[in-house]
Structures are given as structure tokens and as C-alpha cells.
């Protein structure tokens, strides 16, 4: 029995939280072939200084390394892909050391762009949290802006996004993932236009809060599948962490600057070798067959092929290679296969049974004044798609537990559901 088979057994017998804890202590190590070039040197530099999971270090470094390259390099895969990342670290509060992993990588970003960040109109910008779509678009406005967002708590981002005043945030983040050549948002004061933008996001949350943050609607609607959710793999305790070795730190900065200079001179869309295409095609055939299944996991994995090419791009540029080869695609596939298995545990309990959903809806109505609630408000709170909400409430109406009604004032009305009291 594999570690994932055992984790799935524990989901059925003991619940997802126990399974997630089991997995975090027994999950297979992060793919060894992914630790190559600057990724390996970054891990050797930061891993001895913190209890943070090496899986965190990989994705934090991939995020800042990709963002420092920006649109200098890309790869054509149905459209031009750039090495931007939307990454969320998932682990326990405090002891998971998510903030530590993020800060280690962000320190590298800050040093690489120290001069530009001081400019009156910097081309590279770090934003410690998104307040609104308008604020984010303002930061990206103009020509060739690269923005790295660090949202300390992913749940906070989603809560802000579901407020009426910033309800366009999720659609904007969804669209900006593709780093479009031209993106315009009409604000109250003026339209803001972004040209050749680049956006990466780094965030964190706990397993419990991940469930609170993301709804099935977010997954099936295409927002959540733009993110990589990175599980924690605990390491031995480190009672007195040492400082980062200065020599290793300076050498890594020099290497990254040299890579940037190479990308500036030899960048653009990289080619892909025939052998690399064949390796990817073999993987994709199996992945495509798996993805035809029902459930949330295939929906979450829609952009895994994007991330394979983004990582392969980073590996190739680190080698100063204008051609992406097997040696670059293979480790990228290994990483995303690891992510696929990790998602199976992280999202194991996201699909609640119909009975549980009915009980949640009835409890929600019970808590409202007059036991009545607008349909629109229930849609937001229950985190269901509109169709699922309709089916759920129709079943409760049919059995006489709930009635549909209209409420309003000043000549306007809204559809609502009211608990039937006997």
C-alpha cells in the first residue's frame, strides 16, 4: 500500500484532518530531481536556517525567481506562458514557518531589485497585500510592470474579494494570471490600462482555513486552479537556527543576476526539443485520461500543464539554454505529479454530502432575523454554485422545510428563502 493509499484509507476511517496530518509526516520527499541549479543552491542556503518545509522553499524561490525574469522569457503552449506563479503555502499556524519561508525568498527579491524599488516609477514592485482590484491595476498600470504580491493570509484575500465593494477582485486576479499584453479596468475616476504586465502571488493559509476560504464555485469557476497549493512536510526541530551563510547568499545573488543578463540578451520564447515534447506528450496522455473524471481534483489540475512548462522554462534559463530539453521537462513533471497527489489530501473533504449541505442551510436560516435570508446572500455564504444552491433549496422547499418568498422595500424586491416554522 502506497503512502497515498494509506492516507485515503485514513480519510475514510478517521477523517481528512487526521489524514492530512498523517500525510504531512509520511508524504514522499519533494522530487529530488527538482533540486537543480539555483533551486538547489537556494535550498542549501535557507534549509539549514529554518524548520520551514523544503516544499515551501521550492515554490517560494520559483515565485521570486520567475518574477525577477518577468516577461524576458516565455514558452508557447497554446499561448505564450511566462514564469509567473500563484502559490499558497498550506500548513499549521506558527510551527509551519510559512512566513519564514516567504520572507527568505522575498529578501532575495528585494536585494535583486533594490535600486529599481527606490525609483519614482519602478518597473518592479512588491505589494504586501491586495486591497482592491483597482489598487492592483494601478500598481500594474503603464508599460512593462512586474508586481509581486505577498498576501499573508489567503483567507483574508478571499474575504475581501467577496465584499460588494471589491467583488471584481476574483475576476481580475483570474484574468491577470495570463499576464495579458493589454488589460484595462474602468475605475470610478478613470480607466487604467496595463501593457505587457507580469503578476505573481505568494500567500499562505492553514488546512482548515483553506476549506473556509475556497468554495466549489471557486474551483469549478477557474479561480482556484490558477493557484498551486503547497503542503507542509515537517522537518526535525531546530532549537537555535543559524544565520544564512553570507558567502552562499552573495554567490546566489551573483548567479541570479547573471541569469537575468543572459535572459535579457537571449530571451524571448524558448524552443522545445523533440525529445522534450515526446516526454510531455506521454505524461499528458495519462493526465488527460485522469482529468476526464468527475470531482474537484481534475478541476483543480486544469493548469498543471502550464506549470510544467513554467518550471521547465525556469530550469532551462538557469542552464542558459535557449532550448527546453528532457532534462528540464522531466523534473517539472515530477513536481506537478507530486502536487497532484498532495491535492488529493488537501482537498479530500471539500465536497460535502447533500445532507450536510441541507443542515448547514437550515442552521443559517435559523440564525437570521425572521428566519429569512436573501438568495443572493445565501449564495455568498454557502460557497455553492448557483445551480447547486437552487437544487439544494428546491429539495428543502419540496419537503416543506423552507419556503421561497420575496422581500424588499421602496418598490424593489429580492428573492429570499424563509424557514417554515410549525
XYZ file of C-alpha atoms in Angstrom:
422
model
C 0.000 0.000 0.000
C 1.417 3.389 -1.016
C 1.557 6.354 1.332
C -1.340 7.919 -0.567
C -3.423 4.729 -0.389
C -2.892 4.763 3.366
C -3.822 8.444 3.527
C -7.010 7.746 1.576
C -7.854 4.905 3.963
C -7.481 7.310 6.863
C -9.742 9.825 5.130
C -12.477 7.209 5.049
C -11.932 5.885 8.571
C -10.619 8.820 10.603
C -11.391 11.990 8.684
C -9.429 14.366 6.455
C -7.678 16.291 9.230
C -6.101 13.090 10.558
C -5.216 12.078 7.018
C -3.628 15.445 6.298
C -1.549 15.184 9.471
C -0.515 11.649 8.523
C 0.416 12.711 5.005
C 2.491 15.655 6.197
C 4.621 13.255 8.233
C 4.820 10.426 5.704
C 4.490 12.035 2.279
C 7.267 11.105 -0.078
C 10.025 13.654 -0.261
C 9.832 16.504 -2.692
C 11.109 15.218 -6.069
C 14.918 15.095 -5.792
C 15.411 15.894 -9.484
C 13.697 19.268 -8.946
C 16.663 20.473 -6.886
C 18.889 21.616 -9.712
C 20.930 24.735 -10.402
C 19.890 27.790 -8.369
C 16.961 25.865 -6.846
C 19.416 23.504 -5.178
C 21.757 26.297 -4.125
C 18.837 28.244 -2.650
C 17.712 25.196 -0.671
C 21.224 24.560 0.630
C 21.369 28.194 1.713
C 17.999 28.513 3.500
C 17.017 24.999 4.571
C 19.533 24.728 7.454
C 18.271 28.052 8.881
C 14.595 27.207 9.453
C 12.133 24.408 10.154
C 10.115 25.507 7.113
C 9.346 22.712 4.668
C 11.603 22.344 1.650
C 8.443 22.185 -0.482
C 7.786 25.754 0.698
C 11.312 26.782 -0.244
C 10.916 25.375 -3.744
C 7.746 27.275 -4.576
C 8.785 30.481 -2.825
C 12.012 30.509 -4.795
C 10.234 29.599 -8.036
C 7.907 32.559 -7.463
C 10.608 35.179 -6.887
C 12.983 33.706 -9.492
C 10.215 33.712 -12.083
C 9.203 37.253 -11.140
C 12.748 38.569 -11.459
C 12.847 37.207 -15.024
C 9.391 38.565 -15.785
C 8.477 38.694 -19.453
C 12.088 38.384 -20.601
C 11.460 34.698 -21.292
C 8.437 32.644 -22.238
C 7.284 29.489 -23.952
C 4.470 28.989 -26.414
C 1.925 26.394 -25.252
C -1.464 27.260 -26.788
C -0.480 30.814 -25.865
C 2.700 32.430 -24.585
C 3.333 31.394 -20.987
C 5.532 33.429 -18.660
C 7.133 32.183 -15.419
C 4.630 33.841 -13.068
C 3.301 31.821 -10.148
C 0.247 31.931 -7.905
C 1.398 29.916 -4.866
C -0.273 29.257 -1.492
C 1.649 27.565 1.329
C -0.629 25.322 3.408
C 0.376 24.334 6.926
C -0.185 24.875 10.644
C -0.043 28.335 12.152
C 3.316 29.246 13.667
C 5.032 25.876 13.583
C 4.646 25.547 9.826
C 7.054 28.501 9.355
C 5.179 29.684 6.262
C 6.066 33.327 6.921
C 9.718 32.415 7.381
C 9.853 30.630 4.028
C 8.170 33.565 2.311
C 10.444 36.144 3.951
C 13.593 34.222 2.959
C 12.573 34.343 -0.704
C 11.261 37.908 -0.598
C 14.589 39.067 0.835
C 16.265 37.779 -2.337
C 13.697 39.618 -4.466
C 14.254 42.866 -2.562
C 18.024 42.694 -2.979
C 17.814 41.850 -6.674
C 15.631 44.901 -7.289
C 16.901 47.260 -4.595
C 17.732 50.088 -7.000
C 14.553 49.803 -9.037
C 12.293 49.659 -5.972
C 13.572 53.108 -4.964
C 12.728 54.671 -8.328
C 9.862 57.122 -8.668
C 8.169 54.826 -11.180
C 9.639 51.365 -10.542
C 9.234 48.612 -13.100
C 9.315 46.050 -10.297
C 7.015 46.431 -7.324
C 6.303 44.430 -4.187
C 2.811 44.768 -2.669
C 2.177 43.424 0.868
C -1.485 42.597 0.296
C -4.225 43.450 -2.178
C -6.888 45.880 -1.002
C -8.914 46.040 -4.200
C -8.784 45.275 -7.894
C -8.395 48.983 -8.573
C -5.324 49.215 -6.346
C -3.726 46.206 -8.003
C -4.423 47.506 -11.507
C -2.995 50.891 -10.511
C 0.245 49.150 -9.487
C 0.344 47.282 -12.807
C -0.648 50.335 -14.832
C 1.587 51.575 -17.602
C 4.082 49.616 -19.671
C 6.002 46.508 -18.608
C 5.285 46.479 -14.866
C 6.145 43.419 -12.778
C 4.274 43.111 -9.484
C 4.866 40.538 -6.760
C 2.008 40.343 -4.248
C 2.510 38.784 -0.860
C -0.853 38.147 0.811
C -0.052 36.906 4.317
C -3.375 35.042 4.700
C -5.183 33.599 1.712
C -8.491 33.535 3.599
C -8.213 37.297 4.080
C -7.798 37.782 0.340
C -10.913 35.729 -0.397
C -12.957 37.500 2.270
C -12.058 40.867 0.789
C -12.877 39.600 -2.673
C -16.409 38.635 -1.612
C -17.288 42.059 -0.274
C -19.620 44.049 -2.504
C -17.138 46.908 -2.850
C -14.363 44.675 -4.220
C -16.460 41.950 -5.842
C -14.481 42.317 -9.083
C -11.227 41.217 -7.434
C -11.541 37.491 -8.192
C -12.352 38.045 -11.897
C -9.395 40.420 -12.146
C -6.951 38.017 -10.455
C -8.237 35.249 -12.718
C -7.628 37.305 -15.855
C -4.252 38.665 -14.726
C -2.824 35.161 -14.255
C -2.329 35.039 -18.036
C -0.140 38.196 -17.979
C -2.025 39.718 -20.937
C -0.366 42.143 -23.308
C -3.190 44.603 -22.710
C -5.555 44.829 -19.754
C -7.893 47.705 -18.920
C -10.049 48.331 -15.871
C -12.528 51.167 -15.772
C -12.461 52.701 -12.299
C -14.777 55.370 -10.936
C -12.331 58.112 -11.776
C -10.628 56.900 -14.957
C -9.753 53.833 -16.994
C -6.392 52.245 -16.121
C -4.504 50.438 -18.871
C -1.750 47.888 -18.296
C 0.539 46.791 -21.110
C 2.814 43.737 -21.001
C 2.159 43.165 -17.306
C 3.512 40.395 -15.089
C 1.875 39.322 -11.815
C 2.896 36.721 -9.238
C 1.210 35.984 -5.905
C 2.633 34.347 -2.788
C 0.335 33.547 0.122
C -0.284 31.084 2.940
C -3.060 29.512 4.995
C -3.891 26.564 7.232
C -5.634 23.424 6.032
C -8.794 24.369 7.952
C -8.815 27.931 6.670
C -8.212 26.688 3.140
C -11.566 24.936 3.338
C -13.156 28.109 4.721
C -11.562 30.230 2.009
C -12.267 28.260 -1.161
C -15.671 27.177 -2.361
C -16.578 24.637 -5.001
C -17.598 27.645 -7.075
C -14.037 28.995 -6.897
C -12.669 25.648 -8.069
C -15.177 24.913 -10.808
C -15.212 28.544 -11.914
C -11.499 28.578 -12.715
C -10.114 30.820 -9.965
C -8.607 28.246 -7.611
C -6.989 26.163 -10.346
C -4.640 29.018 -11.137
C -3.020 28.501 -7.729
C -0.522 25.918 -6.553
C -1.342 24.731 -3.019
C 1.837 23.585 -1.303
C 1.587 21.178 1.658
C 3.907 21.233 4.634
C 6.427 18.414 5.142
C 7.680 18.820 8.744
C 11.398 18.737 9.426
C 13.242 17.934 12.665
C 13.169 20.673 15.333
C 15.793 23.381 15.032
C 16.249 24.860 18.527
C 18.789 27.512 17.541
C 18.643 28.316 13.807
C 21.877 29.702 12.347
C 22.063 32.774 10.145
C 22.199 32.432 6.379
C 25.746 31.961 5.156
C 26.849 35.252 3.571
C 29.109 33.604 1.021
C 26.299 31.369 -0.247
C 23.932 34.319 -0.251
C 26.243 36.552 -2.297
C 27.051 33.739 -4.728
C 23.348 33.098 -5.340
C 22.684 36.784 -5.984
C 25.546 36.855 -8.488
C 24.184 33.763 -10.215
C 20.666 35.192 -10.468
C 21.984 38.470 -11.847
C 23.978 36.552 -14.461
C 20.863 34.563 -15.380
C 18.901 37.794 -15.767
C 21.562 39.238 -18.040
C 21.520 36.081 -20.151
C 17.719 36.231 -20.380
C 17.894 39.876 -21.419
C 20.287 39.032 -24.247
C 18.971 35.616 -25.335
C 15.381 35.559 -24.087
C 12.061 35.607 -25.854
C 10.126 32.398 -26.464
C 12.366 29.382 -25.898
C 12.265 26.403 -28.239
C 11.405 22.879 -27.084
C 13.364 19.829 -28.201
C 11.574 16.974 -29.958
C 12.529 14.629 -27.121
C 11.070 17.014 -24.527
C 7.810 17.221 -26.491
C 7.646 13.412 -26.566
C 8.212 13.144 -22.805
C 5.488 15.695 -22.152
C 3.097 14.014 -24.604
C 3.500 10.662 -22.849
C 2.707 12.270 -19.492
C -0.173 14.307 -20.919
C -1.978 11.286 -22.374
C -2.247 9.703 -18.934
C -3.041 13.005 -17.264
C -5.762 13.803 -19.803
C -7.452 10.441 -19.228
C -7.390 11.016 -15.450
C -8.719 14.573 -15.845
C -11.896 13.355 -17.574
C -13.172 12.055 -14.243
C -15.719 13.802 -12.076
C -14.906 15.727 -8.938
C -12.896 18.696 -7.821
C -9.396 17.266 -8.259
C -9.443 17.285 -12.081
C -10.868 20.824 -11.979
C -8.033 21.901 -9.675
C -5.442 20.429 -12.037
C -6.550 22.162 -15.248
C -3.421 24.318 -15.346
C -0.902 21.723 -14.240
C 0.456 21.568 -17.792
C 1.001 25.344 -17.638
C 3.062 24.940 -14.506
C 5.096 22.124 -16.024
C 6.189 24.445 -18.830
C 6.731 27.384 -16.469
C 9.061 25.270 -14.304
C 10.796 23.749 -17.334
C 11.345 27.302 -18.569
C 12.991 28.290 -15.277
C 15.207 25.195 -15.323
C 16.299 25.870 -18.913
C 17.076 29.545 -18.315
C 19.129 28.575 -15.258
C 21.217 26.417 -17.624
C 21.458 29.339 -20.088
C 19.792 27.106 -22.642
C 17.643 28.548 -25.417
C 16.095 25.098 -25.885
C 13.977 23.327 -23.266
C 15.144 19.733 -23.140
C 14.218 16.484 -21.439
C 16.440 17.439 -18.507
C 14.167 20.445 -17.922
C 10.744 18.919 -18.594
C 11.239 15.706 -16.603
C 11.813 17.354 -13.194
C 8.935 19.753 -13.878
C 6.639 16.777 -14.472
C 7.896 15.191 -11.238
C 6.977 18.315 -9.281
C 3.463 18.512 -10.687
C 2.843 14.806 -10.145
C 3.811 15.436 -6.519
C 1.369 18.359 -6.436
C -1.372 16.188 -7.897
C -1.024 13.686 -5.078
C -0.787 16.435 -2.468
C -4.042 17.976 -3.732
C -5.749 14.645 -3.194
C -5.178 15.028 0.531
C -5.509 18.784 0.901
C -8.901 18.827 -0.830
C -10.193 15.436 0.271
C -13.095 16.815 2.329
C -14.179 19.705 0.128
C -17.233 18.021 -1.346
C -19.766 17.843 1.457
C -22.663 15.412 1.344
C -26.123 16.671 0.425
C -27.337 16.029 3.972
C -24.545 18.168 5.419
C -25.337 20.972 2.982
C -29.026 20.860 3.899
C -28.235 21.040 7.611
C -25.888 23.981 7.032
C -28.553 25.860 5.053
C -31.219 25.255 7.711
C -28.882 26.380 10.501
C -28.058 29.509 8.515
C -31.750 30.412 8.143
C -32.353 29.654 11.829
C -29.755 32.293 12.740
C -31.340 35.079 10.659
C -33.876 37.642 11.948
C -37.274 36.288 10.995
C -35.548 33.113 9.770
C -35.335 34.678 6.314
C -32.360 35.371 4.050
C -31.901 36.719 0.552
C -30.980 34.144 -2.057
C -28.011 36.280 -3.085
C -26.657 36.318 0.478
C -27.040 32.549 0.845
C -25.140 32.116 -2.411
C -22.198 34.021 -0.945
C -22.191 32.414 2.489
C -22.701 28.777 1.465
C -19.963 28.864 -1.215
C -22.037 26.848 -3.687
C -22.542 27.375 -7.379
C -25.871 28.974 -8.305
C -27.141 25.683 -9.764
C -26.192 23.707 -6.653
C -27.836 26.291 -4.410
C -31.031 26.101 -6.474
C -31.114 22.299 -6.296
C -30.375 22.291 -2.578
C -33.099 24.792 -1.684
C -35.655 23.280 -4.083
C -35.373 19.982 -2.210
C -35.979 21.755 1.110
C -38.958 23.630 -0.369
C -40.472 20.374 -1.651
C -40.406 18.734 1.775
C -41.875 21.811 3.440
C -38.817 22.868 5.464
C -38.305 26.137 3.575
C -40.460 28.471 1.531
C -39.451 30.829 -1.248
C -40.606 34.422 -0.874
C -39.849 37.978 -1.943
C -38.645 40.741 0.339
C -37.903 44.355 -0.370
C -38.822 47.959 0.047
C -39.159 51.174 -1.966
C -40.603 49.289 -4.879
C -37.745 46.800 -5.233
C -37.752 43.173 -4.192
C -35.320 40.293 -3.900
C -35.947 36.581 -3.833
C -35.366 35.001 -0.448
C -35.760 31.761 1.476
C -37.575 31.523 4.801
C -37.557 28.726 7.329
C -41.005 27.194 7.809
C -41.866 27.035 11.495
C -44.593 24.725 12.738
